[in-house]
């Protein structure tokens, strides 16, 4: 089994007005999560580090 875990998350983004009606946006986020791995009868057998980086963006059109 893998224990519940908590970690820090950081995110940065930007919104850019291209015209009065069109906007572009983008972001990047990073999470740092560590968790113990346990086997029945053996106890703690290891640790897993999960460090995803997410990048995204979009276009907004205002009517």
mmCIF file of C-alpha atoms in Angstrom:
data_model
loop_
_atom_site.group_PDB
_atom_site.id
_atom_site.type_symbol
_atom_site.label_atom_id
_atom_site.label_comp_id
_atom_site.label_asym_id
_atom_site.label_seq_id
_atom_site.Cartn_x
_atom_site.Cartn_y
_atom_site.Cartn_z
ATOM 1 C CA UNK A 1 0.000 0.000 0.000
ATOM 2 C CA UNK A 2 1.013 3.602 -0.446
ATOM 3 C CA UNK A 3 0.520 6.009 2.466
ATOM 4 C CA UNK A 4 -1.466 9.212 2.113
ATOM 5 C CA UNK A 5 0.808 12.145 1.478
ATOM 6 C CA UNK A 6 0.795 15.898 1.176
ATOM 7 C CA UNK A 7 3.131 18.244 -0.602
ATOM 8 C CA UNK A 8 3.801 21.769 -1.761
ATOM 9 C CA UNK A 9 2.486 23.137 -5.047
ATOM 10 C CA UNK A 10 3.711 26.198 -6.929
ATOM 11 C CA UNK A 11 2.043 27.801 -9.925
ATOM 12 C CA UNK A 12 2.759 30.775 -12.164
ATOM 13 C CA UNK A 13 0.757 32.128 -15.054
ATOM 14 C CA UNK A 14 0.178 35.035 -17.361
ATOM 15 C CA UNK A 15 -2.807 36.575 -19.168
ATOM 16 C CA UNK A 16 -2.136 38.685 -22.246
ATOM 17 C CA UNK A 17 -4.739 40.878 -23.964
ATOM 18 C CA UNK A 18 -3.956 40.651 -27.691
ATOM 19 C CA UNK A 19 -6.949 42.753 -28.753
ATOM 20 C CA UNK A 20 -10.025 44.088 -26.977
ATOM 21 C CA UNK A 21 -11.768 40.747 -27.582
ATOM 22 C CA UNK A 22 -8.955 38.171 -27.635
ATOM 23 C CA UNK A 23 -6.796 37.099 -24.694
ATOM 24 C CA UNK A 24 -4.061 34.465 -24.457
ATOM 25 C CA UNK A 25 -3.139 32.756 -21.208
ATOM 26 C CA UNK A 26 -0.558 30.280 -20.059
ATOM 27 C CA UNK A 27 0.563 28.634 -16.856
ATOM 28 C CA UNK A 28 3.032 26.179 -15.388
ATOM 29 C CA UNK A 29 2.644 24.347 -12.076
ATOM 30 C CA UNK A 30 4.881 22.034 -10.066
ATOM 31 C CA UNK A 31 4.068 19.701 -7.170
ATOM 32 C CA UNK A 32 6.473 17.978 -4.768
ATOM 33 C CA UNK A 33 4.913 14.888 -3.150
ATOM 34 C CA UNK A 34 6.667 12.004 -1.339
ATOM 35 C CA UNK A 35 4.979 8.858 -0.052
ATOM 36 C CA UNK A 36 6.052 5.667 1.746
ATOM 37 C CA UNK A 37 5.405 2.254 0.183
ATOM 38 C CA UNK A 38 4.464 -0.532 2.627
ATOM 39 C CA UNK A 39 4.018 -4.276 2.104
ATOM 40 C CA UNK A 40 1.903 -6.373 4.461
ATOM 41 C CA UNK A 41 4.260 -8.163 6.856
ATOM 42 C CA UNK A 42 7.364 -6.385 5.561
ATOM 43 C CA UNK A 43 6.609 -2.830 6.677
ATOM 44 C CA UNK A 44 8.109 0.098 4.821
ATOM 45 C CA UNK A 45 9.935 -1.065 1.697
ATOM 46 C CA UNK A 46 10.548 2.207 -0.083
ATOM 47 C CA UNK A 47 9.510 5.698 -0.971
ATOM 48 C CA UNK A 48 8.091 7.174 -4.139
ATOM 49 C CA UNK A 49 8.766 10.753 -5.244
ATOM 50 C CA UNK A 50 6.056 12.265 -7.429
ATOM 51 C CA UNK A 51 7.021 15.600 -8.995
ATOM 52 C CA UNK A 52 4.653 16.421 -11.857
ATOM 53 C CA UNK A 53 5.045 19.572 -13.938
ATOM 54 C CA UNK A 54 1.902 20.754 -15.711
ATOM 55 C CA UNK A 55 1.941 23.272 -18.560
ATOM 56 C CA UNK A 56 -1.174 24.687 -20.172
ATOM 57 C CA UNK A 57 -2.646 27.584 -22.025
ATOM 58 C CA UNK A 58 -5.689 28.872 -23.740
ATOM 59 C CA UNK A 59 -7.406 31.484 -25.836
ATOM 60 C CA UNK A 60 -10.331 33.573 -24.626
ATOM 61 C CA UNK A 61 -12.721 35.421 -26.911
ATOM 62 C CA UNK A 62 -15.054 38.018 -25.382
ATOM 63 C CA UNK A 63 -18.231 38.985 -27.205
#
